[in-house]
Protein backbone atom coordinates (compact mmCIF):
# COMPACT_ATOMS: atom_id res chain seq x y z
CA UNK A 1 0.00 0.00 0.00
CA UNK A 2 2.85 2.39 0.81
CA UNK A 3 4.53 1.72 -2.53
CA UNK A 4 1.39 2.76 -4.41
CA UNK A 5 1.15 5.95 -2.36
CA UNK A 6 4.79 6.85 -3.07
CA UNK A 7 4.26 6.13 -6.79
CA UNK A 8 1.21 8.42 -6.88
CA UNK A 9 3.11 11.21 -5.12
CA UNK A 10 6.03 10.94 -7.56
CA UNK A 11 3.67 10.95 -10.55
CA UNK A 12 1.88 14.01 -9.17
CA UNK A 13 5.19 15.86 -8.75
CA UNK A 14 6.29 14.99 -12.30
CA UNK A 15 2.94 16.16 -13.73
CA UNK A 16 3.20 19.39 -11.71
CA UNK A 17 6.74 20.06 -12.99
CA UNK A 18 5.77 19.43 -16.63
CA UNK A 19 2.67 21.61 -16.26
CA UNK A 20 4.78 24.46 -14.84
CA UNK A 21 7.24 24.14 -17.73
CA UNK A 22 4.39 24.34 -20.26
CA UNK A 23 2.87 27.37 -18.51
CA UNK A 24 6.26 29.10 -18.39
CA UNK A 25 6.73 28.47 -22.10
CA UNK A 26 3.27 29.89 -22.86
CA UNK A 27 4.12 32.98 -20.79
CA UNK A 28 7.28 33.60 -22.79
CA UNK A 29 9.81 32.19 -20.38
CA UNK A 30 12.48 29.97 -21.82
CA UNK A 31 12.49 26.41 -20.54
CA UNK A 32 16.14 25.92 -21.45
CA UNK A 33 17.78 28.99 -19.89
CA UNK A 34 15.29 29.96 -17.21
CA UNK A 35 15.37 33.61 -18.22
CA UNK A 36 12.40 35.62 -19.34
CA UNK A 37 12.74 35.74 -23.11
CA UNK A 38 9.55 37.80 -23.40
CA UNK A 39 11.46 40.88 -22.24
CA UNK A 40 14.45 40.56 -24.61
CA UNK A 41 12.37 40.71 -27.83
CA UNK A 42 14.71 38.30 -29.56
CA UNK A 43 17.80 40.43 -29.06
CA UNK A 44 19.88 37.52 -27.82
CA UNK A 45 18.90 35.47 -30.87
CA UNK A 46 19.68 38.35 -33.21
CA UNK A 47 23.11 38.75 -31.60
CA UNK A 48 23.76 35.05 -32.12
CA UNK A 49 22.80 35.32 -35.80
CA UNK A 50 25.09 38.32 -36.23
CA UNK A 51 27.98 36.44 -34.60
CA UNK A 52 27.44 33.40 -36.83
CA UNK A 53 27.35 35.63 -39.91
CA UNK A 54 30.53 37.41 -38.78
CA UNK A 55 32.33 34.08 -38.35
CA UNK A 56 31.18 32.89 -41.76
CA UNK A 57 32.47 36.08 -43.39
CA UNK A 58 35.83 35.72 -41.59
CA UNK A 59 36.47 32.38 -43.29
mmCIF file with all atom_site columns, N, CA and C in Angstrom:
data_model
loop_
_atom_site.group_PDB
_atom_site.id
_atom_site.type_symbol
_atom_site.label_atom_id
_atom_site.label_alt_id
_atom_site.label_comp_id
_atom_site.label_asym_id
_atom_site.label_entity_id
_atom_site.label_seq_id
_atom_site.pdbx_PDB_ins_code
_atom_site.Cartn_x
_atom_site.Cartn_y
_atom_site.Cartn_z
_atom_site.occupancy
_atom_site.B_iso_or_equiv
_atom_site.pdbx_formal_charge
_atom_site.auth_seq_id
_atom_site.auth_comp_id
_atom_site.auth_asym_id
_atom_site.auth_atom_id
_atom_site.pdbx_PDB_model_num
ATOM 1   N N  . UNK A 1 1  ? 0.820  -1.193 0.000   1.00 0.00 ? 1  UNK A N  1
ATOM 2   C CA . UNK A 1 1  ? 0.000  0.000  0.000   1.00 0.00 ? 1  UNK A CA 1
ATOM 3   C C  . UNK A 1 1  ? 0.872  1.268  0.000   1.00 0.00 ? 1  UNK A C  1
ATOM 4   N N  . UNK A 1 2  ? 1.961  1.230  0.756   1.00 0.00 ? 2  UNK A N  1
ATOM 5   C CA . UNK A 1 2  ? 2.853  2.386  0.814   1.00 0.00 ? 2  UNK A CA 1
ATOM 6   C C  . UNK A 1 2  ? 3.547  2.651  -0.503  1.00 0.00 ? 2  UNK A C  1
ATOM 7   N N  . UNK A 1 3  ? 3.863  1.578  -1.234  1.00 0.00 ? 3  UNK A N  1
ATOM 8   C CA . UNK A 1 3  ? 4.529  1.723  -2.529  1.00 0.00 ? 3  UNK A CA 1
ATOM 9   C C  . UNK A 1 3  ? 3.633  2.441  -3.526  1.00 0.00 ? 3  UNK A C  1
ATOM 10  N N  . UNK A 1 4  ? 2.352  2.107  -3.507  1.00 0.00 ? 4  UNK A N  1
ATOM 11  C CA . UNK A 1 4  ? 1.394  2.755  -4.413  1.00 0.00 ? 4  UNK A CA 1
ATOM 12  C C  . UNK A 1 4  ? 1.272  4.231  -4.071  1.00 0.00 ? 4  UNK A C  1
ATOM 13  N N  . UNK A 1 5  ? 1.240  4.549  -2.787  1.00 0.00 ? 5  UNK A N  1
ATOM 14  C CA . UNK A 1 5  ? 1.150  5.947  -2.357  1.00 0.00 ? 5  UNK A CA 1
ATOM 15  C C  . UNK A 1 5  ? 2.374  6.740  -2.815  1.00 0.00 ? 5  UNK A C  1
ATOM 16  N N  . UNK A 1 6  ? 3.554  6.186  -2.645  1.00 0.00 ? 6  UNK A N  1
ATOM 17  C CA . UNK A 1 6  ? 4.787  6.853  -3.074  1.00 0.00 ? 6  UNK A CA 1
ATOM 18  C C  . UNK A 1 6  ? 4.778  7.042  -4.587  1.00 0.00 ? 6  UNK A C  1
ATOM 19  N N  . UNK A 1 7  ? 4.345  6.037  -5.330  1.00 0.00 ? 7  UNK A N  1
ATOM 20  C CA . UNK A 1 7  ? 4.265  6.132  -6.786  1.00 0.00 ? 7  UNK A CA 1
ATOM 21  C C  . UNK A 1 7  ? 3.320  7.254  -7.213  1.00 0.00 ? 7  UNK A C  1
ATOM 22  N N  . UNK A 1 8  ? 2.168  7.355  -6.561  1.00 0.00 ? 8  UNK A N  1
ATOM 23  C CA . UNK A 1 8  ? 1.210  8.417  -6.881  1.00 0.00 ? 8  UNK A CA 1
ATOM 24  C C  . UNK A 1 8  ? 1.775  9.800  -6.575  1.00 0.00 ? 8  UNK A C  1
ATOM 25  N N  . UNK A 1 9  ? 2.506  9.923  -5.473  1.00 0.00 ? 9  UNK A N  1
ATOM 26  C CA . UNK A 1 9  ? 3.113  11.214 -5.120  1.00 0.00 ? 9  UNK A CA 1
ATOM 27  C C  . UNK A 1 9  ? 4.168  11.598 -6.150  1.00 0.00 ? 9  UNK A C  1
ATOM 28  N N  . UNK A 1 10 ? 4.995  10.659 -6.560  1.00 0.00 ? 10 UNK A N  1
ATOM 29  C CA . UNK A 1 10 ? 6.034  10.939 -7.564  1.00 0.00 ? 10 UNK A CA 1
ATOM 30  C C  . UNK A 1 10 ? 5.398  11.316 -8.890  1.00 0.00 ? 10 UNK A C  1
ATOM 31  N N  . UNK A 1 11 ? 4.367  10.611 -9.295  1.00 0.00 ? 11 UNK A N  1
ATOM 32  C CA . UNK A 1 11 ? 3.669  10.946 -10.549 1.00 0.00 ? 11 UNK A CA 1
ATOM 33  C C  . UNK A 1 11 ? 3.057  12.335 -10.479 1.00 0.00 ? 11 UNK A C  1
ATOM 34  N N  . UNK A 1 12 ? 2.473  12.683 -9.333  1.00 0.00 ? 12 UNK A N  1
ATOM 35  C CA . UNK A 1 12 ? 1.880  14.009 -9.171  1.00 0.00 ? 12 UNK A CA 1
ATOM 36  C C  . UNK A 1 12 ? 2.940  15.100 -9.268  1.00 0.00 ? 12 UNK A C  1
ATOM 37  N N  . UNK A 1 13 ? 4.103  14.881 -8.687  1.00 0.00 ? 13 UNK A N  1
ATOM 38  C CA . UNK A 1 13 ? 5.190  15.864 -8.745  1.00 0.00 ? 13 UNK A CA 1
ATOM 39  C C  . UNK A 1 13 ? 5.683  16.028 -10.182 1.00 0.00 ? 13 UNK A C  1
ATOM 40  N N  . UNK A 1 14 ? 5.834  14.929 -10.905 1.00 0.00 ? 14 UNK A N  1
ATOM 41  C CA . UNK A 1 14 ? 6.288  14.993 -12.301 1.00 0.00 ? 14 UNK A CA 1
ATOM 42  C C  . UNK A 1 14 ? 5.269  15.746 -13.156 1.00 0.00 ? 14 UNK A C  1
ATOM 43  N N  . UNK A 1 15 ? 3.988  15.459 -12.976 1.00 0.00 ? 15 UNK A N  1
ATOM 44  C CA . UNK A 1 15 ? 2.939  16.162 -13.731 1.00 0.00 ? 15 UNK A CA 1
ATOM 45  C C  . UNK A 1 15 ? 2.969  17.644 -13.394 1.00 0.00 ? 15 UNK A C  1
ATOM 46  N N  . UNK A 1 16 ? 3.151  17.988 -12.125 1.00 0.00 ? 16 UNK A N  1
ATOM 47  C CA . UNK A 1 16 ? 3.200  19.389 -11.712 1.00 0.00 ? 16 UNK A CA 1
ATOM 48  C C  . UNK A 1 16 ? 4.387  20.114 -12.354 1.00 0.00 ? 16 UNK A C  1
ATOM 49  N N  . UNK A 1 17 ? 5.549  19.463 -12.394 1.00 0.00 ? 17 UNK A N  1
ATOM 50  C CA . UNK A 1 17 ? 6.741  20.064 -12.995 1.00 0.00 ? 17 UNK A CA 1
ATOM 51  C C  . UNK A 1 17 ? 6.531  20.293 -14.497 1.00 0.00 ? 17 UNK A C  1
ATOM 52  N N  . UNK A 1 18 ? 6.008  19.296 -15.185 1.00 0.00 ? 18 UNK A N  1
ATOM 53  C CA . UNK A 1 18 ? 5.774  19.431 -16.630 1.00 0.00 ? 18 UNK A CA 1
ATOM 54  C C  . UNK A 1 18 ? 4.747  20.519 -16.903 1.00 0.00 ? 18 UNK A C  1
ATOM 55  N N  . UNK A 1 19 ? 3.710  20.574 -16.084 1.00 0.00 ? 19 UNK A N  1
ATOM 56  C CA . UNK A 1 19 ? 2.672  21.607 -16.257 1.00 0.00 ? 19 UNK A CA 1
ATOM 57  C C  . UNK A 1 19 ? 3.263  23.004 -16.058 1.00 0.00 ? 19 UNK A C  1
ATOM 58  N N  . UNK A 1 20 ? 4.124  23.165 -15.056 1.00 0.00 ? 20 UNK A N  1
ATOM 59  C CA . UNK A 1 20 ? 4.775  24.463 -14.841 1.00 0.00 ? 20 UNK A CA 1
ATOM 60  C C  . UNK A 1 20 ? 5.678  24.835 -16.011 1.00 0.00 ? 20 UNK A C  1
ATOM 61  N N  . UNK A 1 21 ? 6.378  23.856 -16.568 1.00 0.00 ? 21 UNK A N  1
ATOM 62  C CA . UNK A 1 21 ? 7.235  24.138 -17.727 1.00 0.00 ? 21 UNK A CA 1
ATOM 63  C C  . UNK A 1 21 ? 6.400  24.585 -18.915 1.00 0.00 ? 21 UNK A C  1
ATOM 64  N N  . UNK A 1 22 ? 5.268  23.962 -19.143 1.00 0.00 ? 22 UNK A N  1
ATOM 65  C CA . UNK A 1 22 ? 4.388  24.335 -20.257 1.00 0.00 ? 22 UNK A CA 1
ATOM 66  C C  . UNK A 1 22 ? 3.831  25.737 -20.028 1.00 0.00 ? 22 UNK A C  1
ATOM 67  N N  . UNK A 1 23 ? 3.393  26.033 -18.806 1.00 0.00 ? 23 UNK A N  1
ATOM 68  C CA . UNK A 1 23 ? 2.871  27.369 -18.511 1.00 0.00 ? 23 UNK A CA 1
ATOM 69  C C  . UNK A 1 23 ? 3.950  28.438 -18.655 1.00 0.00 ? 23 UNK A C  1
ATOM 70  N N  . UNK A 1 24 ? 5.162  28.146 -18.215 1.00 0.00 ? 24 UNK A N  1
ATOM 71  C CA . UNK A 1 24 ? 6.260  29.098 -18.387 1.00 0.00 ? 24 UNK A CA 1
ATOM 72  C C  . UNK A 1 24 ? 6.522  29.357 -19.859 1.00 0.00 ? 24 UNK A C  1
ATOM 73  N N  . UNK A 1 25 ? 6.496  28.316 -20.658 1.00 0.00 ? 25 UNK A N  1
ATOM 74  C CA . UNK A 1 25 ? 6.729  28.474 -22.099 1.00 0.00 ? 25 UNK A CA 1
ATOM 75  C C  . UNK A 1 25 ? 5.628  29.317 -22.732 1.00 0.00 ? 25 UNK A C  1
ATOM 76  N N  . UNK A 1 26 ? 4.388  29.108 -22.329 1.00 0.00 ? 26 UNK A N  1
ATOM 77  C CA . UNK A 1 26 ? 3.269  29.891 -22.864 1.00 0.00 ? 26 UNK A CA 1
ATOM 78  C C  . UNK A 1 26 ? 3.373  31.353 -22.452 1.00 0.00 ? 26 UNK A C  1
ATOM 79  N N  . UNK A 1 27 ? 3.971  31.615 -21.281 1.00 0.00 ? 27 UNK A N  1
ATOM 80  C CA . UNK A 1 27 ? 4.116  32.979 -20.788 1.00 0.00 ? 27 UNK A CA 1
ATOM 81  C C  . UNK A 1 27 ? 5.379  33.659 -21.294 1.00 0.00 ? 27 UNK A C  1
ATOM 82  N N  . UNK A 1 28 ? 6.115  32.987 -22.189 1.00 0.00 ? 28 UNK A N  1
ATOM 83  C CA . UNK A 1 28 ? 7.276  33.604 -22.793 1.00 0.00 ? 28 UNK A CA 1
ATOM 84  C C  . UNK A 1 28 ? 8.579  33.347 -22.081 1.00 0.00 ? 28 UNK A C  1
ATOM 85  N N  . UNK A 1 29 ? 8.566  32.523 -21.066 1.00 0.00 ? 29 UNK A N  1
ATOM 86  C CA . UNK A 1 29 ? 9.808  32.192 -20.378 1.00 0.00 ? 29 UNK A CA 1
ATOM 87  C C  . UNK A 1 29 ? 10.447 31.013 -21.083 1.00 0.00 ? 29 UNK A C  1
ATOM 88  N N  . UNK A 1 30 ? 11.759 31.042 -21.157 1.00 0.00 ? 30 UNK A N  1
ATOM 89  C CA . UNK A 1 30 ? 12.478 29.969 -21.818 1.00 0.00 ? 30 UNK A CA 1
ATOM 90  C C  . UNK A 1 30 ? 12.640 28.792 -20.871 1.00 0.00 ? 30 UNK A C  1
ATOM 91  N N  . UNK A 1 31 ? 12.332 27.614 -21.354 1.00 0.00 ? 31 UNK A N  1
ATOM 92  C CA . UNK A 1 31 ? 12.489 26.413 -20.542 1.00 0.00 ? 31 UNK A CA 1
ATOM 93  C C  . UNK A 1 31 ? 13.965 26.054 -20.429 1.00 0.00 ? 31 UNK A C  1
ATOM 94  N N  . UNK A 1 32 ? 14.749 26.348 -21.453 1.00 0.00 ? 32 UNK A N  1
ATOM 95  C CA . UNK A 1 32 ? 16.140 25.922 -21.455 1.00 0.00 ? 32 UNK A CA 1
ATOM 96  C C  . UNK A 1 32 ? 17.039 26.809 -20.596 1.00 0.00 ? 32 UNK A C  1
ATOM 97  N N  . UNK A 1 33 ? 16.857 28.122 -20.625 1.00 0.00 ? 33 UNK A N  1
ATOM 98  C CA . UNK A 1 33 ? 17.782 28.986 -19.893 1.00 0.00 ? 33 UNK A CA 1
ATOM 99  C C  . UNK A 1 33 ? 17.197 29.522 -18.597 1.00 0.00 ? 33 UNK A C  1
ATOM 100 N N  . UNK A 1 34 ? 15.900 29.478 -18.430 1.00 0.00 ? 34 UNK A N  1
ATOM 101 C CA . UNK A 1 34 ? 15.292 29.959 -17.208 1.00 0.00 ? 34 UNK A CA 1
ATOM 102 C C  . UNK A 1 34 ? 15.109 31.461 -17.153 1.00 0.00 ? 34 UNK A C  1
ATOM 103 N N  . UNK A 1 35 ? 15.526 32.164 -18.179 1.00 0.00 ? 35 UNK A N  1
ATOM 104 C CA . UNK A 1 35 ? 15.366 33.611 -18.220 1.00 0.00 ? 35 UNK A CA 1
ATOM 105 C C  . UNK A 1 35 ? 14.056 33.962 -18.903 1.00 0.00 ? 35 UNK A C  1
ATOM 106 N N  . UNK A 1 36 ? 13.643 35.168 -18.723 1.00 0.00 ? 36 UNK A N  1
ATOM 107 C CA . UNK A 1 36 ? 12.404 35.623 -19.339 1.00 0.00 ? 36 UNK A CA 1
ATOM 108 C C  . UNK A 1 36 ? 12.690 36.158 -20.731 1.00 0.00 ? 36 UNK A C  1
ATOM 109 N N  . UNK A 1 37 ? 12.459 35.344 -21.740 1.00 0.00 ? 37 UNK A N  1
ATOM 110 C CA . UNK A 1 37 ? 12.738 35.744 -23.113 1.00 0.00 ? 37 UNK A CA 1
ATOM 111 C C  . UNK A 1 37 ? 11.695 36.725 -23.646 1.00 0.00 ? 37 UNK A C  1
ATOM 112 N N  . UNK A 1 38 ? 10.573 36.874 -22.940 1.00 0.00 ? 38 UNK A N  1
ATOM 113 C CA . UNK A 1 38 ? 9.555  37.803 -23.398 1.00 0.00 ? 38 UNK A CA 1
ATOM 114 C C  . UNK A 1 38 ? 10.025 39.245 -23.293 1.00 0.00 ? 38 UNK A C  1
ATOM 115 N N  . UNK A 1 39 ? 10.996 39.512 -22.413 1.00 0.00 ? 39 UNK A N  1
ATOM 116 C CA . UNK A 1 39 ? 11.463 40.884 -22.243 1.00 0.00 ? 39 UNK A CA 1
ATOM 117 C C  . UNK A 1 39 ? 12.647 41.234 -23.135 1.00 0.00 ? 39 UNK A C  1
ATOM 118 N N  . UNK A 1 40 ? 13.278 40.241 -23.795 1.00 0.00 ? 40 UNK A N  1
ATOM 119 C CA . UNK A 1 40 ? 14.452 40.557 -24.612 1.00 0.00 ? 40 UNK A CA 1
ATOM 120 C C  . UNK A 1 40 ? 14.081 40.817 -26.069 1.00 0.00 ? 40 UNK A C  1
ATOM 121 N N  . UNK A 1 41 ? 12.874 40.486 -26.471 1.00 0.00 ? 41 UNK A N  1
ATOM 122 C CA . UNK A 1 41 ? 12.371 40.712 -27.829 1.00 0.00 ? 41 UNK A CA 1
ATOM 123 C C  . UNK A 1 41 ? 13.285 40.122 -28.894 1.00 0.00 ? 41 UNK A C  1
ATOM 124 N N  . UNK A 1 42 ? 13.885 38.997 -28.582 1.00 0.00 ? 42 UNK A N  1
ATOM 125 C CA . UNK A 1 42 ? 14.709 38.298 -29.559 1.00 0.00 ? 42 UNK A CA 1
ATOM 126 C C  . UNK A 1 42 ? 16.093 38.871 -29.743 1.00 0.00 ? 42 UNK A C  1
ATOM 127 N N  . UNK A 1 43 ? 16.497 39.792 -28.896 1.00 0.00 ? 43 UNK A N  1
ATOM 128 C CA . UNK A 1 43 ? 17.804 40.427 -29.060 1.00 0.00 ? 43 UNK A CA 1
ATOM 129 C C  . UNK A 1 43 ? 18.936 39.422 -28.923 1.00 0.00 ? 43 UNK A C  1
ATOM 130 N N  . UNK A 1 44 ? 18.804 38.485 -28.002 1.00 0.00 ? 44 UNK A N  1
ATOM 131 C CA . UNK A 1 44 ? 19.883 37.518 -27.824 1.00 0.00 ? 44 UNK A CA 1
ATOM 132 C C  . UNK A 1 44 ? 19.988 36.613 -29.048 1.00 0.00 ? 44 UNK A C  1
ATOM 133 N N  . UNK A 1 45 ? 18.869 36.303 -29.666 1.00 0.00 ? 45 UNK A N  1
ATOM 134 C CA . UNK A 1 45 ? 18.898 35.470 -30.866 1.00 0.00 ? 45 UNK A CA 1
ATOM 135 C C  . UNK A 1 45 ? 19.455 36.240 -32.059 1.00 0.00 ? 45 UNK A C  1
ATOM 136 N N  . UNK A 1 46 ? 19.146 37.529 -32.132 1.00 0.00 ? 46 UNK A N  1
ATOM 137 C CA . UNK A 1 46 ? 19.680 38.354 -33.205 1.00 0.00 ? 46 UNK A CA 1
ATOM 138 C C  . UNK A 1 46 ? 21.191 38.495 -33.058 1.00 0.00 ? 46 UNK A C  1
ATOM 139 N N  . UNK A 1 47 ? 21.668 38.652 -31.830 1.00 0.00 ? 47 UNK A N  1
ATOM 140 C CA . UNK A 1 47 ? 23.108 38.751 -31.603 1.00 0.00 ? 47 UNK A CA 1
ATOM 141 C C  . UNK A 1 47 ? 23.804 37.467 -32.005 1.00 0.00 ? 47 UNK A C  1
ATOM 142 N N  . UNK A 1 48 ? 23.185 36.332 -31.734 1.00 0.00 ? 48 UNK A N  1
ATOM 143 C CA . UNK A 1 48 ? 23.758 35.047 -32.118 1.00 0.00 ? 48 UNK A CA 1
ATOM 144 C C  . UNK A 1 48 ? 23.826 34.936 -33.637 1.00 0.00 ? 48 UNK A C  1
ATOM 145 N N  . UNK A 1 49 ? 22.799 35.365 -34.334 1.00 0.00 ? 49 UNK A N  1
ATOM 146 C CA . UNK A 1 49 ? 22.797 35.319 -35.799 1.00 0.00 ? 49 UNK A CA 1
ATOM 147 C C  . UNK A 1 49 ? 23.886 36.220 -36.372 1.00 0.00 ? 49 UNK A C  1
ATOM 148 N N  . UNK A 1 50 ? 24.058 37.394 -35.771 1.00 0.00 ? 50 UNK A N  1
ATOM 149 C CA . UNK A 1 50 ? 25.095 38.318 -36.232 1.00 0.00 ? 50 UNK A CA 1
ATOM 150 C C  . UNK A 1 50 ? 26.478 37.711 -36.021 1.00 0.00 ? 50 UNK A C  1
ATOM 151 N N  . UNK A 1 51 ? 26.680 37.052 -34.885 1.00 0.00 ? 51 UNK A N  1
ATOM 152 C CA . UNK A 1 51 ? 27.980 36.444 -34.595 1.00 0.00 ? 51 UNK A CA 1
ATOM 153 C C  . UNK A 1 51 ? 28.261 35.297 -35.562 1.00 0.00 ? 51 UNK A C  1
ATOM 154 N N  . UNK A 1 52 ? 27.267 34.494 -35.867 1.00 0.00 ? 52 UNK A N  1
ATOM 155 C CA . UNK A 1 52 ? 27.441 33.398 -36.830 1.00 0.00 ? 52 UNK A CA 1
ATOM 156 C C  . UNK A 1 52 ? 27.773 33.963 -38.202 1.00 0.00 ? 52 UNK A C  1
ATOM 157 N N  . UNK A 1 53 ? 27.091 34.999 -38.614 1.00 0.00 ? 53 UNK A N  1
ATOM 158 C CA . UNK A 1 53 ? 27.350 35.625 -39.911 1.00 0.00 ? 53 UNK A CA 1
ATOM 159 C C  . UNK A 1 53 ? 28.762 36.214 -39.959 1.00 0.00 ? 53 UNK A C  1
ATOM 160 N N  . UNK A 1 54 ? 29.189 36.840 -38.850 1.00 0.00 ? 54 UNK A N  1
ATOM 161 C CA . UNK A 1 54 ? 30.529 37.413 -38.782 1.00 0.00 ? 54 UNK A CA 1
ATOM 162 C C  . UNK A 1 54 ? 31.585 36.314 -38.920 1.00 0.00 ? 54 UNK A C  1
ATOM 163 N N  . UNK A 1 55 ? 31.369 35.188 -38.270 1.00 0.00 ? 55 UNK A N  1
ATOM 164 C CA . UNK A 1 55 ? 32.330 34.082 -38.347 1.00 0.00 ? 55 UNK A CA 1
ATOM 165 C C  . UNK A 1 55 ? 32.368 33.476 -39.750 1.00 0.00 ? 55 UNK A C  1
ATOM 166 N N  . UNK A 1 56 ? 31.220 33.412 -40.397 1.00 0.00 ? 56 UNK A N  1
ATOM 167 C CA . UNK A 1 56 ? 31.177 32.887 -41.765 1.00 0.00 ? 56 UNK A CA 1
ATOM 168 C C  . UNK A 1 56 ? 31.939 33.815 -42.718 1.00 0.00 ? 56 UNK A C  1
ATOM 169 N N  . UNK A 1 57 ? 31.803 35.111 -42.525 1.00 0.00 ? 57 UNK A N  1
ATOM 170 C CA . UNK A 1 57 ? 32.473 36.077 -43.385 1.00 0.00 ? 57 UNK A CA 1
ATOM 171 C C  . UNK A 1 57 ? 33.986 36.087 -43.136 1.00 0.00 ? 57 UNK A C  1
ATOM 172 N N  . UNK A 1 58 ? 34.411 35.713 -41.932 1.00 0.00 ? 58 UNK A N  1
ATOM 173 C CA . UNK A 1 58 ? 35.825 35.719 -41.593 1.00 0.00 ? 58 UNK A CA 1
ATOM 174 C C  . UNK A 1 58 ? 36.570 34.562 -42.280 1.00 0.00 ? 58 UNK A C  1
ATOM 175 N N  . UNK A 1 59 ? 35.840 33.528 -42.649 1.00 0.00 ? 59 UNK A N  1
ATOM 176 C CA . UNK A 1 59 ? 36.473 32.378 -43.294 1.00 0.00 ? 59 UNK A CA 1
ATOM 177 C C  . UNK A 1 59 ? 36.832 32.746 -44.678 1.00 0.00 ? 59 UNK A C  1
#
